[in-house]
Amino acid sequence: MAEKMDDNVVFVGSKPPSVYAFSVKTIFAKDINEIIVKSRGKSIINAINLIEFLKRSNQIEVKDIKTSSIEHEYEDKKDRKIFVSSIEITITKK
Amino acid sequence: MAEKMDDNVVFVGSKPPSVYAFSVKTIFAKDINEIIVKSRGKSIINAINLIEFLKRSNQIEVKDIKTSSIEHEYEDKKDRKIFVSSIEITITKK
């Protein structure tokens, strides 16, 4: 069976950092050597703290960092639009 | 006189985004075409929101994004170390 497309994606939200560090380790243990760490809004700092921790402990290298923003529309206020920033950090096993 | 080294640096903290957007505009108006947007800790999201706004309004292109972390030591608790993440986003005028 083909590998699912997001087998190498870790979404970082507001859980404790150890949860995401464990996800990264688990994926690398499957011999997948490149992971995309994704996050958005206020959780972006958690994603950056995670990759900085993994860098300091010599587990990864950062290959690429991209940011983007997605438009959100409110159901009740169609005229009000907000943009939510997101980040994608591509890391490789060291 | 030589240009100051940080003439092209904008530090993003917790002020309203318009403040930093204005700083970027002011620097570009001086014919400096490359700016480094720096931020750390919880303000990182403000720096990313800023560059996403500038991208959407077609004012800039992002050339490079780097993250790092700096170790902090407490005066009173020498054994306790924390790391603060920081970001450097290099942007160019469009």
PDB file of C-alpha atoms in Angstrom:
ATOM      1  CA  MET A   1       0.000   0.000   0.000  1.00  0.00           C
ATOM      2  CA  ALA A   2       1.178   3.472  -0.806  1.00  0.00           C
ATOM      3  CA  GLU A   3       2.387   5.637   2.028  1.00  0.00           C
ATOM      4  CA  LYS A   4      -0.070   8.297   3.130  1.00  0.00           C
ATOM      5  CA  MET A   5       0.920  11.743   1.956  1.00  0.00           C
ATOM      6  CA  ASP A   6       1.069  13.225   5.424  1.00  0.00           C
ATOM      7  CA  ASP A   7       3.084  10.462   7.034  1.00  0.00           C
ATOM      8  CA  ASN A   8       5.910  12.958   7.310  1.00  0.00           C
ATOM      9  CA  VAL A   9       3.940  15.928   8.665  1.00  0.00           C
ATOM     10  CA  VAL A  10       3.818  17.010  12.298  1.00  0.00           C
ATOM     11  CA  PHE A  11       1.211  19.638  13.160  1.00  0.00           C
ATOM     12  CA  VAL A  12       2.289  21.667  16.185  1.00  0.00           C
ATOM     13  CA  GLY A  13      -0.482  23.109  18.338  1.00  0.00           C
ATOM     14  CA  SER A  14      -0.615  23.907  22.010  1.00  0.00           C
ATOM     15  CA  LYS A  15       0.301  20.544  23.546  1.00  0.00           C
ATOM     16  CA  PRO A  16       3.491  20.183  25.609  1.00  0.00           C
ATOM     17  CA  PRO A  17       6.661  20.236  23.416  1.00  0.00           C
ATOM     18  CA  SER A  18       7.553  16.662  24.414  1.00  0.00           C
ATOM     19  CA  VAL A  19       4.453  15.400  22.541  1.00  0.00           C
ATOM     20  CA  TYR A  20       5.713  16.817  19.236  1.00  0.00           C
ATOM     21  CA  ALA A  21       9.331  15.826  19.901  1.00  0.00           C
ATOM     22  CA  PHE A  22       8.044  12.273  20.337  1.00  0.00           C
ATOM     23  CA  SER A  23       6.092  12.459  17.035  1.00  0.00           C
ATOM     24  CA  VAL A  24       9.256  13.564  15.234  1.00  0.00           C
ATOM     25  CA  LYS A  25      11.264  10.713  16.782  1.00  0.00           C
ATOM     26  CA  THR A  26       8.570   8.190  15.846  1.00  0.00           C
ATOM     27  CA  ILE A  27       8.562   9.290  12.197  1.00  0.00           C
ATOM     28  CA  PHE A  28      12.362   9.252  11.953  1.00  0.00           C
ATOM     29  CA  ALA A  29      12.316   5.739  13.466  1.00  0.00           C
ATOM     30  CA  LYS A  30      10.277   4.634  10.435  1.00  0.00           C
ATOM     31  CA  ASP A  31      13.213   5.549   8.213  1.00  0.00           C
ATOM     32  CA  ILE A  32      11.506   8.663   6.923  1.00  0.00           C
ATOM     33  CA  ASN A  33      14.311  11.215   6.854  1.00  0.00           C
ATOM     34  CA  GLU A  34      12.454  14.408   6.029  1.00  0.00           C
ATOM     35  CA  ILE A  35       9.644  15.869   8.111  1.00  0.00           C
ATOM     36  CA  ILE A  36       7.506  18.964   7.578  1.00  0.00           C
ATOM     37  CA  VAL A  37       6.609  20.701  10.821  1.00  0.00           C
ATOM     38  CA  LYS A  38       3.491  22.824  10.334  1.00  0.00           C
ATOM     39  CA  SER A  39       1.834  25.302  12.622  1.00  0.00           C
ATOM     40  CA  ARG A  40      -0.286  28.410  12.566  1.00  0.00           C
ATOM     41  CA  GLY A  41      -1.226  31.478  14.561  1.00  0.00           C
ATOM     42  CA  LYS A  42      -0.019  31.672  18.125  1.00  0.00           C
ATOM     43  CA  SER A  43       1.254  28.077  18.042  1.00  0.00           C
ATOM     44  CA  ILE A  44       3.994  29.070  15.577  1.00  0.00           C
ATOM     45  CA  ILE A  45       6.281  29.908  18.508  1.00  0.00           C
ATOM     46  CA  ASN A  46       5.800  26.311  19.752  1.00  0.00           C
ATOM     47  CA  ALA A  47       6.908  24.942  16.374  1.00  0.00           C
ATOM     48  CA  ILE A  48      10.009  27.163  16.422  1.00  0.00           C
ATOM     49  CA  ASN A  49      10.803  26.234  20.035  1.00  0.00           C
ATOM     50  CA  LEU A  50      10.490  22.569  19.019  1.00  0.00           C
ATOM     51  CA  ILE A  51      12.893  22.780  16.109  1.00  0.00           C
ATOM     52  CA  GLU A  52      15.342  24.861  18.171  1.00  0.00           C
ATOM     53  CA  PHE A  53      15.277  22.143  20.843  1.00  0.00           C
ATOM     54  CA  LEU A  54      15.852  19.429  18.205  1.00  0.00           C
ATOM     55  CA  LYS A  55      18.716  21.475  16.721  1.00  0.00           C
ATOM     56  CA  ARG A  56      20.377  21.975  20.109  1.00  0.00           C
ATOM     57  CA  SER A  57      20.149  18.260  20.847  1.00  0.00           C
ATOM     58  CA  ASN A  58      21.766  17.623  17.465  1.00  0.00           C
ATOM     59  CA  GLN A  59      18.888  15.561  16.085  1.00  0.00           C
ATOM     60  CA  ILE A  60      17.968  17.571  13.008  1.00  0.00           C
ATOM     61  CA  GLU A  61      18.966  20.085  10.392  1.00  0.00           C
ATOM     62  CA  VAL A  62      16.603  22.734   9.075  1.00  0.00           C
ATOM     63  CA  LYS A  63      16.303  22.566   5.308  1.00  0.00           C
ATOM     64  CA  ASP A  64      13.666  25.208   4.602  1.00  0.00           C
ATOM     65  CA  ILE A  65      11.284  27.612   6.325  1.00  0.00           C
ATOM     66  CA  LYS A  66       8.232  29.022   4.566  1.00  0.00           C
ATOM     67  CA  THR A  67       5.444  31.229   5.848  1.00  0.00           C
ATOM     68  CA  SER A  68       2.048  31.907   4.332  1.00  0.00           C
ATOM     69  CA  SER A  69      -1.334  33.249   5.335  1.00  0.00           C
ATOM     70  CA  ILE A  70      -4.838  31.921   4.915  1.00  0.00           C
ATOM     71  CA  GLU A  71      -7.936  34.063   4.710  1.00  0.00           C
ATOM     72  CA  HIS A  72     -10.749  33.264   7.093  1.00  0.00           C
ATOM     73  CA  GLU A  73     -14.310  34.419   6.692  1.00  0.00           C
ATOM     74  CA  TYR A  74     -16.791  34.658   9.519  1.00  0.00           C
ATOM     75  CA  GLU A  75     -20.128  32.921   8.994  1.00  0.00           C
ATOM     76  CA  ASP A  76     -22.028  35.787  10.580  1.00  0.00           C
ATOM     77  CA  LYS A  77     -19.895  38.726   9.471  1.00  0.00           C
ATOM     78  CA  LYS A  78     -19.149  38.175   5.786  1.00  0.00           C
ATOM     79  CA  ASP A  79     -17.534  41.596   5.459  1.00  0.00           C
ATOM     80  CA  ARG A  80     -14.955  40.883   8.125  1.00  0.00           C
ATOM     81  CA  LYS A  81     -11.930  38.989   6.914  1.00  0.00           C
ATOM     82  CA  ILE A  82      -8.968  37.940   8.945  1.00  0.00           C
ATOM     83  CA  PHE A  83      -5.719  36.371   7.908  1.00  0.00           C
ATOM     84  CA  VAL A  84      -4.036  33.655   9.883  1.00  0.00           C
ATOM     85  CA  SER A  85      -0.309  33.178   9.388  1.00  0.00           C
ATOM     86  CA  SER A  86       1.134  29.723   9.098  1.00  0.00           C
ATOM     87  CA  ILE A  87       4.604  28.220   8.929  1.00  0.00           C
ATOM     88  CA  GLU A  88       6.132  25.133   7.316  1.00  0.00           C
ATOM     89  CA  ILE A  89       9.546  24.016   8.487  1.00  0.00           C
ATOM     90  CA  THR A  90      11.238  21.211   6.587  1.00  0.00           C
ATOM     91  CA  ILE A  91      13.693  19.291   8.738  1.00  0.00           C
ATOM     92  CA  THR A  92      16.000  16.378   8.055  1.00  0.00           C
ATOM     93  CA  LYS A  93      17.382  13.724  10.370  1.00  0.00           C
ATOM     94  CA  LYS A  94      20.976  14.263  11.416  1.00  0.00           C
TER      95      LYS A  94
ATOM     96  CA  MET B   1      30.216  58.702   7.044  1.00  0.00           C
ATOM     97  CA  ALA B   2      29.638  54.988   6.860  1.00  0.00           C
ATOM     98  CA  GLU B   3      26.132  53.692   7.189  1.00  0.00           C
ATOM     99  CA  LYS B   4      25.290  52.220  10.565  1.00  0.00           C
ATOM    100  CA  MET B   5      25.197  48.451  10.478  1.00  0.00           C
ATOM    101  CA  ASP B   6      21.636  48.198  11.701  1.00  0.00           C
ATOM    102  CA  ASP B   7      20.126  50.793   9.394  1.00  0.00           C
ATOM    103  CA  ASN B   8      18.353  47.954   7.672  1.00  0.00           C
ATOM    104  CA  VAL B   9      17.112  46.103  10.752  1.00  0.00           C
ATOM    105  CA  VAL B  10      13.573  46.259  12.134  1.00  0.00           C
ATOM    106  CA  PHE B  11      13.037  44.690  15.570  1.00  0.00           C
ATOM    107  CA  VAL B  12       9.469  43.531  15.987  1.00  0.00           C
ATOM    108  CA  GLY B  13       8.097  43.518  19.529  1.00  0.00           C
ATOM    109  CA  SER B  14       4.583  43.963  20.848  1.00  0.00           C
ATOM    110  CA  LYS B  15       3.632  47.331  19.320  1.00  0.00           C
ATOM    111  CA  PRO B  16       0.768  47.562  16.796  1.00  0.00           C
ATOM    112  CA  PRO B  17       1.735  46.105  13.364  1.00  0.00           C
ATOM    113  CA  SER B  18       1.329  49.527  11.686  1.00  0.00           C
ATOM    114  CA  VAL B  19       4.348  50.793  13.656  1.00  0.00           C
ATOM    115  CA  TYR B  20       6.629  48.170  12.110  1.00  0.00           C
ATOM    116  CA  ALA B  21       5.056  48.458   8.652  1.00  0.00           C
ATOM    117  CA  PHE B  22       5.892  52.158   8.835  1.00  0.00           C
ATOM    118  CA  SER B  23       9.506  51.399   9.831  1.00  0.00           C
ATOM    119  CA  VAL B  24       9.863  49.097   6.822  1.00  0.00           C
ATOM    120  CA  LYS B  25       8.430  51.750   4.490  1.00  0.00           C
ATOM    121  CA  THR B  26      10.751  54.402   5.943  1.00  0.00           C
ATOM    122  CA  ILE B  27      13.839  52.249   5.363  1.00  0.00           C
ATOM    123  CA  PHE B  28      12.810  51.344   1.796  1.00  0.00           C
ATOM    124  CA  ALA B  29      12.248  55.077   1.138  1.00  0.00           C
ATOM    125  CA  LYS B  30      15.964  55.603   1.899  1.00  0.00           C
ATOM    126  CA  ASP B  31      16.807  53.386  -1.079  1.00  0.00           C
ATOM    127  CA  ILE B  32      17.826  50.512   1.105  1.00  0.00           C
ATOM    128  CA  ASN B  33      16.377  47.489  -0.676  1.00  0.00           C
ATOM    129  CA  GLU B  34      17.037  44.731   1.822  1.00  0.00           C
ATOM    130  CA  ILE B  35      15.725  44.665   5.380  1.00  0.00           C
ATOM    131  CA  ILE B  36      16.219  42.134   8.170  1.00  0.00           C
ATOM    132  CA  VAL B  37      13.152  41.757  10.364  1.00  0.00           C
ATOM    133  CA  LYS B  38      14.157  40.360  13.759  1.00  0.00           C
ATOM    134  CA  SER B  39      12.047  39.167  16.633  1.00  0.00           C
ATOM    135  CA  ARG B  40      12.101  36.769  19.540  1.00  0.00           C
ATOM    136  CA  GLY B  41       9.889  34.771  21.863  1.00  0.00           C
ATOM    137  CA  LYS B  42       6.195  35.422  21.719  1.00  0.00           C
ATOM    138  CA  SER B  43       6.650  38.426  19.407  1.00  0.00           C
ATOM    139  CA  ILE B  44       7.769  36.112  16.579  1.00  0.00           C
ATOM    140  CA  ILE B  45       4.129  35.743  15.488  1.00  0.00           C
ATOM    141  CA  ASN B  46       3.966  39.551  15.127  1.00  0.00           C
ATOM    142  CA  ALA B  47       7.009  39.512  12.824  1.00  0.00           C
ATOM    143  CA  ILE B  48       5.436  36.766  10.696  1.00  0.00           C
ATOM    144  CA  ASN B  49       2.075  38.568  10.591  1.00  0.00           C
ATOM    145  CA  LEU B  50       3.938  41.706   9.492  1.00  0.00           C
ATOM    146  CA  ILE B  51       5.745  40.052   6.597  1.00  0.00           C
ATOM    147  CA  GLU B  52       2.584  38.227   5.542  1.00  0.00           C
ATOM    148  CA  PHE B  53       0.778  41.573   5.427  1.00  0.00           C
ATOM    149  CA  LEU B  54       3.610  43.113   3.380  1.00  0.00           C
ATOM    150  CA  LYS B  55       3.562  40.117   1.018  1.00  0.00           C
ATOM    151  CA  ARG B  56      -0.212  40.335   0.525  1.00  0.00           C
ATOM    152  CA  SER B  57       0.039  44.042  -0.251  1.00  0.00           C
ATOM    153  CA  ASN B  58       2.731  43.196  -2.799  1.00  0.00           C
ATOM    154  CA  GLN B  59       5.431  45.313  -1.144  1.00  0.00           C
ATOM    155  CA  ILE B  60       8.090  42.699  -0.463  1.00  0.00           C
ATOM    156  CA  GLU B  61       9.579  39.339  -1.255  1.00  0.00           C
ATOM    157  CA  VAL B  62      10.978  37.040   1.405  1.00  0.00           C
ATOM    158  CA  LYS B  63      14.561  36.076   0.696  1.00  0.00           C
ATOM    159  CA  ASP B  64      15.482  34.038   3.736  1.00  0.00           C
ATOM    160  CA  ILE B  65      14.151  32.906   7.106  1.00  0.00           C
ATOM    161  CA  LYS B  66      16.457  31.757   9.902  1.00  0.00           C
ATOM    162  CA  THR B  67      15.710  30.755  13.457  1.00  0.00           C
ATOM    163  CA  SER B  68      18.068  30.437  16.394  1.00  0.00           C
ATOM    164  CA  SER B  69      17.968  30.271  20.162  1.00  0.00           C
ATOM    165  CA  ILE B  70      19.806  32.175  22.839  1.00  0.00           C
ATOM    166  CA  GLU B  71      20.532  30.843  26.289  1.00  0.00           C
ATOM    167  CA  HIS B  72      19.452  32.957  29.231  1.00  0.00           C
ATOM    168  CA  GLU B  73      20.732  32.592  32.759  1.00  0.00           C
ATOM    169  CA  TYR B  74      18.885  33.777  35.815  1.00  0.00           C
ATOM    170  CA  GLU B  75      20.856  35.991  38.210  1.00  0.00           C
ATOM    171  CA  ASP B  76      19.421  34.257  41.260  1.00  0.00           C
ATOM    172  CA  LYS B  77      19.073  30.721  39.909  1.00  0.00           C
ATOM    173  CA  LYS B  78      22.331  29.952  38.131  1.00  0.00           C
ATOM    174  CA  ASP B  79      21.353  26.330  37.626  1.00  0.00           C
ATOM    175  CA  ARG B  80      18.199  27.189  35.730  1.00  0.00           C
ATOM    176  CA  LYS B  81      18.710  27.897  32.068  1.00  0.00           C
ATOM    177  CA  ILE B  82      16.106  28.803  29.533  1.00  0.00           C
ATOM    178  CA  PHE B  83      16.362  29.193  25.805  1.00  0.00           C
ATOM    179  CA  VAL B  84      14.608  31.934  23.921  1.00  0.00           C
ATOM    180  CA  SER B  85      13.926  31.366  20.226  1.00  0.00           C
ATOM    181  CA  SER B  86      14.499  34.146  17.750  1.00  0.00           C
ATOM    182  CA  ILE B  87      13.842  34.694  14.060  1.00  0.00           C
ATOM    183  CA  GLU B  88      15.520  36.677  11.294  1.00  0.00           C
ATOM    184  CA  ILE B  89      13.555  37.284   8.115  1.00  0.00           C
ATOM    185  CA  THR B  90      15.378  38.889   5.204  1.00  0.00           C
ATOM    186  CA  ILE B  91      13.031  40.768   2.904  1.00  0.00           C
ATOM    187  CA  THR B  92      13.547  42.709  -0.298  1.00  0.00           C
ATOM    188  CA  LYS B  93      11.559  45.567  -1.808  1.00  0.00           C
ATOM    189  CA  LYS B  94       9.254  44.601  -4.656  1.00  0.00           C
TER     190      LYS B  94
END
